[in-house]
Short mmCIF file of C-alpha atoms in Angstrom, two decimals:
data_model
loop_
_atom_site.label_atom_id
_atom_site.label_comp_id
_atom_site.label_asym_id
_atom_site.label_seq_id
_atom_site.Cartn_x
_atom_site.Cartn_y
_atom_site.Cartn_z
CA UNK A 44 -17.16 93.85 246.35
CA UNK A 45 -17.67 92.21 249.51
CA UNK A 46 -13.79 92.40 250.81
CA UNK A 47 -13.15 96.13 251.89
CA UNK A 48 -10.23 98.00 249.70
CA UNK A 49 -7.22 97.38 252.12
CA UNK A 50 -7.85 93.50 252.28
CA UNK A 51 -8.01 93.51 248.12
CA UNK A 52 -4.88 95.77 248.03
CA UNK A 53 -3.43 92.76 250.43
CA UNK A 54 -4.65 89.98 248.36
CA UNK A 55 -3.21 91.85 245.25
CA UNK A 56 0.25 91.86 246.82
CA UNK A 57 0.64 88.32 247.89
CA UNK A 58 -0.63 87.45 244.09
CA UNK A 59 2.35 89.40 243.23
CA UNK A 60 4.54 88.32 244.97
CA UNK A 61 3.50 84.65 244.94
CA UNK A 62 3.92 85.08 240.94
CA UNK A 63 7.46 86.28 241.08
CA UNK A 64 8.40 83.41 243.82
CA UNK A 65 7.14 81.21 240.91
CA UNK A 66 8.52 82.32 238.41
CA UNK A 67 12.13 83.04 240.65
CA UNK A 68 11.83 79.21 241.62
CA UNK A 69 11.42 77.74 238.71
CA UNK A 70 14.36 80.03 237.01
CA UNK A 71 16.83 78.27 239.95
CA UNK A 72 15.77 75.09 239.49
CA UNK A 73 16.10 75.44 235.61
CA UNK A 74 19.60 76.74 236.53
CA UNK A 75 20.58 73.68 238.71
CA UNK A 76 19.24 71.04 236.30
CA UNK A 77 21.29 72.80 233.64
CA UNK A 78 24.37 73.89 236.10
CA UNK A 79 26.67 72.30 233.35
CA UNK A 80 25.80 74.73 231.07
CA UNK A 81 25.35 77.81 233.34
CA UNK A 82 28.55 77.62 235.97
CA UNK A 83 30.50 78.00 232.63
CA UNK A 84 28.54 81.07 231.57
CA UNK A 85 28.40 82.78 235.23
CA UNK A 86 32.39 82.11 235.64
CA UNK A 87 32.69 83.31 232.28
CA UNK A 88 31.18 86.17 233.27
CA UNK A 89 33.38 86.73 236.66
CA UNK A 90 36.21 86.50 234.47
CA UNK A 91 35.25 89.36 231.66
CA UNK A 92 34.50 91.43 234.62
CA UNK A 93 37.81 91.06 236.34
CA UNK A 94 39.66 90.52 233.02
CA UNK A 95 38.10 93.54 231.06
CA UNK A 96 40.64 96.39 232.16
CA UNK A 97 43.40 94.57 230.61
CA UNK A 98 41.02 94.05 227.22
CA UNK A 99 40.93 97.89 227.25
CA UNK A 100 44.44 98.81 227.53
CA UNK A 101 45.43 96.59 224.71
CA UNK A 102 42.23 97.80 222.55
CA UNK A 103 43.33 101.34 223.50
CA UNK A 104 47.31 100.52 222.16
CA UNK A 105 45.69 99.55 218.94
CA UNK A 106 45.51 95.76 219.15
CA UNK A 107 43.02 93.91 217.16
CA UNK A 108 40.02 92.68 219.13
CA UNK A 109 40.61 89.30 218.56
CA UNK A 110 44.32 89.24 219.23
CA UNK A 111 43.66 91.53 222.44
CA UNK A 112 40.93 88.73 223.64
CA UNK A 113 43.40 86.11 223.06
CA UNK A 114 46.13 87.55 225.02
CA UNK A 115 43.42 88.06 227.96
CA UNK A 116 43.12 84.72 228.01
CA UNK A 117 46.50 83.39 228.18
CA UNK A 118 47.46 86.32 230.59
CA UNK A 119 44.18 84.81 232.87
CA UNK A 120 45.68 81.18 232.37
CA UNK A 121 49.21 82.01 233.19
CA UNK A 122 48.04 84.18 236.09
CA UNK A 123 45.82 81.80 237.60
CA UNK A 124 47.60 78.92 236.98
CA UNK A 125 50.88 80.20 238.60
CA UNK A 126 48.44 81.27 241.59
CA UNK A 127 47.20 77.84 242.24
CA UNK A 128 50.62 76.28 242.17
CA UNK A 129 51.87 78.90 244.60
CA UNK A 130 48.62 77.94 247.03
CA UNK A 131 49.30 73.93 246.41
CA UNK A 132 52.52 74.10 246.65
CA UNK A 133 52.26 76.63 250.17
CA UNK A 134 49.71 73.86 251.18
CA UNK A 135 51.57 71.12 250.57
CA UNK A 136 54.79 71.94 252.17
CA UNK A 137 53.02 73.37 255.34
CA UNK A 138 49.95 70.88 255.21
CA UNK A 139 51.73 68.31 257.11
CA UNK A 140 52.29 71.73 259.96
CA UNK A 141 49.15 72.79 259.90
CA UNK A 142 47.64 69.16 260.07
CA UNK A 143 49.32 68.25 262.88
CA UNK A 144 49.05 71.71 264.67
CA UNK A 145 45.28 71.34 264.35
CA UNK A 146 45.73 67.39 265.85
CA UNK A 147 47.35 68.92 268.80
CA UNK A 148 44.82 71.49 269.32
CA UNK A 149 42.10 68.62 268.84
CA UNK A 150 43.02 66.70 271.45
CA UNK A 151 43.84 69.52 274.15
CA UNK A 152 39.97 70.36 273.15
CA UNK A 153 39.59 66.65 273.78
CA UNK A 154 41.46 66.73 277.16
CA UNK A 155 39.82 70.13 278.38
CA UNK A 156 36.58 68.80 277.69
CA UNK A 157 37.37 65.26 278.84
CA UNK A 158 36.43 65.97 282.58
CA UNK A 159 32.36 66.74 281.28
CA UNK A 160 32.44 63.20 280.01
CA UNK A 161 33.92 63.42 276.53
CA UNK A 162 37.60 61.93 276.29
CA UNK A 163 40.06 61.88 273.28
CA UNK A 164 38.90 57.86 273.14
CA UNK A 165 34.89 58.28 273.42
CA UNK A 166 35.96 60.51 270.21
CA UNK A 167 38.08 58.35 268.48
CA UNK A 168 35.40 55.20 268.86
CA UNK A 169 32.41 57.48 267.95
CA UNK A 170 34.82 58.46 264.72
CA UNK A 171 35.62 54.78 264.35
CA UNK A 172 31.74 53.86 263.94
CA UNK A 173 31.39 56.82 261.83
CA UNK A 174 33.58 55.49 259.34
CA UNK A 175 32.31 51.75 259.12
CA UNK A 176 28.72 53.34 258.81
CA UNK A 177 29.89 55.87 255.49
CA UNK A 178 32.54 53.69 254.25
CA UNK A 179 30.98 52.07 251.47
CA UNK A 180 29.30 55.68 250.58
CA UNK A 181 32.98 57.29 250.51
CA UNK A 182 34.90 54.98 248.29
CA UNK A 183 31.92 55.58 245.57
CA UNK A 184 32.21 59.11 245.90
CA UNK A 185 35.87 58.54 245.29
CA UNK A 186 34.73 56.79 242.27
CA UNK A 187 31.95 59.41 241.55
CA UNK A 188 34.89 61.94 241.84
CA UNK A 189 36.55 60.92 238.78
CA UNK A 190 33.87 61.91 236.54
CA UNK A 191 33.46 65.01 238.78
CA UNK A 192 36.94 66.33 238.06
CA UNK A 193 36.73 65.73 234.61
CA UNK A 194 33.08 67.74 234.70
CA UNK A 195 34.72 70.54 235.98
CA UNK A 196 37.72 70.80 233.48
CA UNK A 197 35.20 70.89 230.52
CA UNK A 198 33.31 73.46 232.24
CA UNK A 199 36.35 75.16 232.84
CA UNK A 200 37.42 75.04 229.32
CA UNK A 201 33.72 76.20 228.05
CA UNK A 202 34.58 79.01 230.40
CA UNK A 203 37.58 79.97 229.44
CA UNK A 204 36.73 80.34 226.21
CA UNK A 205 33.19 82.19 226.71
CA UNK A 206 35.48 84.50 228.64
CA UNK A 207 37.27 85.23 224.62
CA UNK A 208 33.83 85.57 222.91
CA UNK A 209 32.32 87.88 225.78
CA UNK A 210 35.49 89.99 225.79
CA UNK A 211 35.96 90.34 221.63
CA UNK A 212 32.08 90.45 221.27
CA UNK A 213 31.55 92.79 224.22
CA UNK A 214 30.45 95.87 221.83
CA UNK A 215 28.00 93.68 220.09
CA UNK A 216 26.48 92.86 223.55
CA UNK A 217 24.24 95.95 223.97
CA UNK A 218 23.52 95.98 220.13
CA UNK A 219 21.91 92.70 220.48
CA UNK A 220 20.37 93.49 223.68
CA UNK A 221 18.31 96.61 222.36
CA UNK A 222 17.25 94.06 219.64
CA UNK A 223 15.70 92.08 221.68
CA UNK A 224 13.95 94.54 224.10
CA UNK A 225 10.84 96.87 222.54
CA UNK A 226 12.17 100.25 221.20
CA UNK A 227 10.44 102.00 224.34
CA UNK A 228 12.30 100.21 226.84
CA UNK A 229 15.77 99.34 225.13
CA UNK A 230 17.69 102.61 227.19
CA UNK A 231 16.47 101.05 230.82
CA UNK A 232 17.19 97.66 229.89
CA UNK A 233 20.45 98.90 228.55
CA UNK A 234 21.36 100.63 231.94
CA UNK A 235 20.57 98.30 234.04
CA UNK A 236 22.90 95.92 232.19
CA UNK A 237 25.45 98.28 231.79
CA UNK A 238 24.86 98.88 235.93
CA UNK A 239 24.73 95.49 237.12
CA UNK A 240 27.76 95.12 235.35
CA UNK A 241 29.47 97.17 236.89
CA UNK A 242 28.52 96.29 240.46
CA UNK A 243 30.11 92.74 239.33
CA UNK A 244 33.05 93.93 238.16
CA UNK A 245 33.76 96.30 241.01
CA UNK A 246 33.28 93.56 243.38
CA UNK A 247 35.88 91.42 241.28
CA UNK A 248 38.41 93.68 241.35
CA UNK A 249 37.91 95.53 244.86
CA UNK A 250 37.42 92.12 246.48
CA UNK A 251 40.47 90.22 244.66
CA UNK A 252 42.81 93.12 245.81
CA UNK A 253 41.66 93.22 249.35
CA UNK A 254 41.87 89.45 249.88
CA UNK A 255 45.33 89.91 248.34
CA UNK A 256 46.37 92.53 250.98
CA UNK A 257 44.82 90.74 253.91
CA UNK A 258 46.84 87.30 252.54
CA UNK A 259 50.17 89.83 252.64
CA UNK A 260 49.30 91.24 256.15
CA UNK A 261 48.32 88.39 257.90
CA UNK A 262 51.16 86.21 256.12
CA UNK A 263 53.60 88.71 257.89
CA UNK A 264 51.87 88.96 261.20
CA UNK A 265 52.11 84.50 260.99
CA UNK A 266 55.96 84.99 259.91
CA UNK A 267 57.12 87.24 262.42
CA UNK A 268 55.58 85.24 265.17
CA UNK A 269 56.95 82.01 263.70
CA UNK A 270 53.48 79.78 263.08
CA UNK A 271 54.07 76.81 261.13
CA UNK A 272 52.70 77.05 258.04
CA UNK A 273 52.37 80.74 257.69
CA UNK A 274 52.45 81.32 254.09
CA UNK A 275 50.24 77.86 253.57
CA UNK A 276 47.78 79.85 256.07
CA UNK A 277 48.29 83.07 254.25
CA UNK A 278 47.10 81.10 251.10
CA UNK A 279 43.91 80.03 252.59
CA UNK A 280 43.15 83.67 253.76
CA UNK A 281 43.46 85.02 249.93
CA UNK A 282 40.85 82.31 249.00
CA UNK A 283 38.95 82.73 251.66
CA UNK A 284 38.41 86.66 250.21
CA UNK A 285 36.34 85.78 247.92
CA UNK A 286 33.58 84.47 250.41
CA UNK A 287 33.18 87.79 252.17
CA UNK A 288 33.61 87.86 255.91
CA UNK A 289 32.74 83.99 256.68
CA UNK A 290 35.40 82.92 254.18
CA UNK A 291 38.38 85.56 256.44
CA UNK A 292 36.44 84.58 259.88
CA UNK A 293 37.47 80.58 259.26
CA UNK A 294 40.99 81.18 257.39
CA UNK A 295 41.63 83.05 260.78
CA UNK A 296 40.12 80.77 262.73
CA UNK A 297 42.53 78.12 261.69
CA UNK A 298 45.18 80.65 261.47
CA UNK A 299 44.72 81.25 265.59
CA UNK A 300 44.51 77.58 266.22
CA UNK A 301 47.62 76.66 264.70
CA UNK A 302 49.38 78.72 266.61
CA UNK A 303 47.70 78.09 269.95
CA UNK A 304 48.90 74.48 269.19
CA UNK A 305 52.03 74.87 268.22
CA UNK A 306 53.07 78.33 269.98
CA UNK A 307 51.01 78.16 273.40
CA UNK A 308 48.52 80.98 274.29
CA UNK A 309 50.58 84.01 274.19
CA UNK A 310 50.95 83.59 270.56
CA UNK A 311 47.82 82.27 269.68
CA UNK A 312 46.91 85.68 271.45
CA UNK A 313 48.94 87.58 269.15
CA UNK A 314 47.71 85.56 266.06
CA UNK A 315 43.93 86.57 267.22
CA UNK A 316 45.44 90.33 267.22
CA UNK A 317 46.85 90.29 263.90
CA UNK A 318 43.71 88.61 262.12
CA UNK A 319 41.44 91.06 264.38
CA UNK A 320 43.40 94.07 262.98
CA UNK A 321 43.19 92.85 259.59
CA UNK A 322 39.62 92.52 259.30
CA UNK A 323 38.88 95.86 261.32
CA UNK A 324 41.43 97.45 258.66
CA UNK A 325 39.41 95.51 255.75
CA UNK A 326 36.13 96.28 257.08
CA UNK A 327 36.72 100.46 258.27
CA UNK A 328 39.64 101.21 255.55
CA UNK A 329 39.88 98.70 252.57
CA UNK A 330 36.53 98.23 251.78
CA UNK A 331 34.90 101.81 251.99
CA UNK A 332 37.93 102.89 249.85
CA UNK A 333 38.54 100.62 247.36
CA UNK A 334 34.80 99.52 246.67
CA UNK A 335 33.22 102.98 247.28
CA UNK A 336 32.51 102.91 243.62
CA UNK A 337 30.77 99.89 243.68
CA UNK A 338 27.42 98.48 244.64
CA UNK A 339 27.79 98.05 248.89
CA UNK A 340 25.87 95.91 250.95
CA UNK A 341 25.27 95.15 254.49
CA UNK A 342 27.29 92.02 255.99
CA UNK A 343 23.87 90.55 256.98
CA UNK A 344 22.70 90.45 253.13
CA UNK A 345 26.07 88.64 252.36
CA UNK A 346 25.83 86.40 255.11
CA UNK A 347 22.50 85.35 253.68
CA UNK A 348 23.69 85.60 249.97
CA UNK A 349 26.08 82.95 250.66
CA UNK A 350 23.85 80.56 252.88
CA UNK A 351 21.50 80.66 249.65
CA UNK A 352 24.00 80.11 247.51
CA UNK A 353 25.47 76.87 249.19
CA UNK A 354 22.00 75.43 249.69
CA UNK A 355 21.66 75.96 246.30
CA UNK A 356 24.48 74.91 244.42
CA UNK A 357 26.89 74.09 246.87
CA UNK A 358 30.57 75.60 246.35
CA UNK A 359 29.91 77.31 243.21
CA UNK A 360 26.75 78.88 244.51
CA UNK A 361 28.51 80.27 247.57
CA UNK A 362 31.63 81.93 245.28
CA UNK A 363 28.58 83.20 243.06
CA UNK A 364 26.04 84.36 245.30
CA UNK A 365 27.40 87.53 246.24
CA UNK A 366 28.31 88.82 242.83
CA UNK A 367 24.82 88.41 241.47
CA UNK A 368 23.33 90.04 244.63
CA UNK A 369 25.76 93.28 243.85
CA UNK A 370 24.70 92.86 240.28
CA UNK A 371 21.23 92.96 241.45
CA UNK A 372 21.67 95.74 243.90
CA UNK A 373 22.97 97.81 240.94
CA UNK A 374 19.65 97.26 239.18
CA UNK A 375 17.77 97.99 241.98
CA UNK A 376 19.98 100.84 242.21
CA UNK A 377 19.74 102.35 238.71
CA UNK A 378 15.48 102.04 238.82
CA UNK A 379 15.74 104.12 242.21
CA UNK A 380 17.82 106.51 240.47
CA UNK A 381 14.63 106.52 237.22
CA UNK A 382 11.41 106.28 239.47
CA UNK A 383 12.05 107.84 242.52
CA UNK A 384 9.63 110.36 244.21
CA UNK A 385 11.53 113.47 244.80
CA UNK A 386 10.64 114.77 248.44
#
């Protein structure tokens, strides 16, 4: 006992925490070796959450499990396939608008700028040299992207139907849980299931309706000040909601550049106003009241959530990041509620 009691207490800590770092590296890595498998299961998961209201209602009117599952998923494949033609087709009749909008802000950029040595053609020959240097690297991801697109559709099959066996087999969950967990501990590992559950599917729901209500307002705000592209725009802003606050900050971004290109600066002005009030009604009105139910967290823990998430697994990892961080919240939540010290 040569260390005094403080510096073992210390040491003890950083073995702790050193262990779970381990053991929380190794699970990730595991997780992006075998992302093939586990994207499916995550988005299946996304879905059930978002999906299992409707699973009630027709469980409720009596339907059979099976059928009721079934009809989720066709519902959730009609539904999301009649969104994403709406986006494409908003984005491909007002790409060409927004394209060139964003050209013409580009080069005023290029122009204002031009005078502290960086003109429109320094840009366009830097570009130029960019291209011969990555050329050969872009037309094999091209190629690469073949076997890419058909990845995803089999993953999004596998998902789709993992979303039928969660949602039918969703009673048969816990059962199987409390199986596998010691008799002494089955009720916490039950509730903190059952919470972290529900902190994903309140964020599913609450966050899918307010990026649907920010698409509508700032869609209107784009239309009544006649910016090209509005409801192409407005399309980007409802995907955008599902990357918390950096996904609204760069739909409006682009949103306020269009028009400051195509409109001048009064409207881009205007444009700014309508995407600022927007986000200060999300963040002061929308989001205390329709997720007050629901696991909250600080912007600065999403922020980071996401920049894991994308150094992780790119894309995916950024749409999932947050969800599992409110699913984790809610256990954290839930063993507060067990083991804290009353005052």
């Amino acid at each position: 006992m040569l260390l005094p009691e403080p510096v073992r207490r210390l040491a003890s800590w950083c073995a702790v925490v050193l262990l779970v770092s381990g053991v929380v590296w190794i699970g990730v890595r595991l997780c992006v070796t075998f992302r093939t498998a586990v994207t499916p299961v995550l988005l299946a998961l996304l879905g059930t959450a978002l999906l299992r209201p409707l699973f009630r209602r027709l469980v409720d009117a009596h339907v059979n499990r099976s059928l009721a599952a079934g009809i989720t998923c066709v519902a959730v494949v009609v539904v999301v396939g009649g969104a994403v033609y709406i986006v494409v087709a908003a984005l491909i009749g007002s790409g060409g608008q927004i394209a060139a909008a964003l050209k013409r802000a580009g080069q005023s950029l290029a122009t204002y700028f031009g005078g502290a040595g960086t003109s429109l053609g320094d840009l366009a020959s830097h570009g130029k040299r960019l291209l011969e240097k990555f050329g050969g690297t872009a037309a094999s991801n091209v190629i690469s992207g073949v076997s890419v697109v058909g990845e995803w559709l089999a993953m999004s099959l596998l998902a789709l139907l993992l979303v039928f066996f969660f949602l039918r087999d969703s009673g048969k969950a816990v059962d199987s849980l409390r199986t596998l967990i010691p008799s002494g501990r089955a009720d916490l590992a039950e509730a903190m299931a059952r919470r972290a559950f529900a902190g994903v599917e309140g964020f599913m729901r609450g966050t899918t309706l307010i990026a649907l209500i920010d698409a509508v307002c700032i869609t209107t705000g784009l239309l009544v000040l006649r910016v090209p592209g509005a409801v192409g725009l407005g399309a980007l802003v409802f995907v955008g909601g599902y990357l918390p606050y950096l996904g609204a900050f760069l739909s409006g971004a682009v949103a306020v550049l269009v028009a400051l290109a195509d409109r001048g600066f009064v409207i881009a002005l205007w444009a700014l106003g309508v995407v600022l009030a927007v986000q200060v009604l999300e963040g002061h009105v929308l989001q205390p009241v329709i997720q007050s139910r629901t696991v909250r967290m600080h912007p600065a823990v999403v922020l980071l959530a996401i920049t894991a998430g994308a150094s992780v697994a790119g894309i995916v990892g950024m749409l999932l990041a947050v969800p599992l961080t409110a699913a984790v919240f809610g256990i954290g939540h839930e063993l507060r509620e067990r083991y804290a010290v009353p005052s």
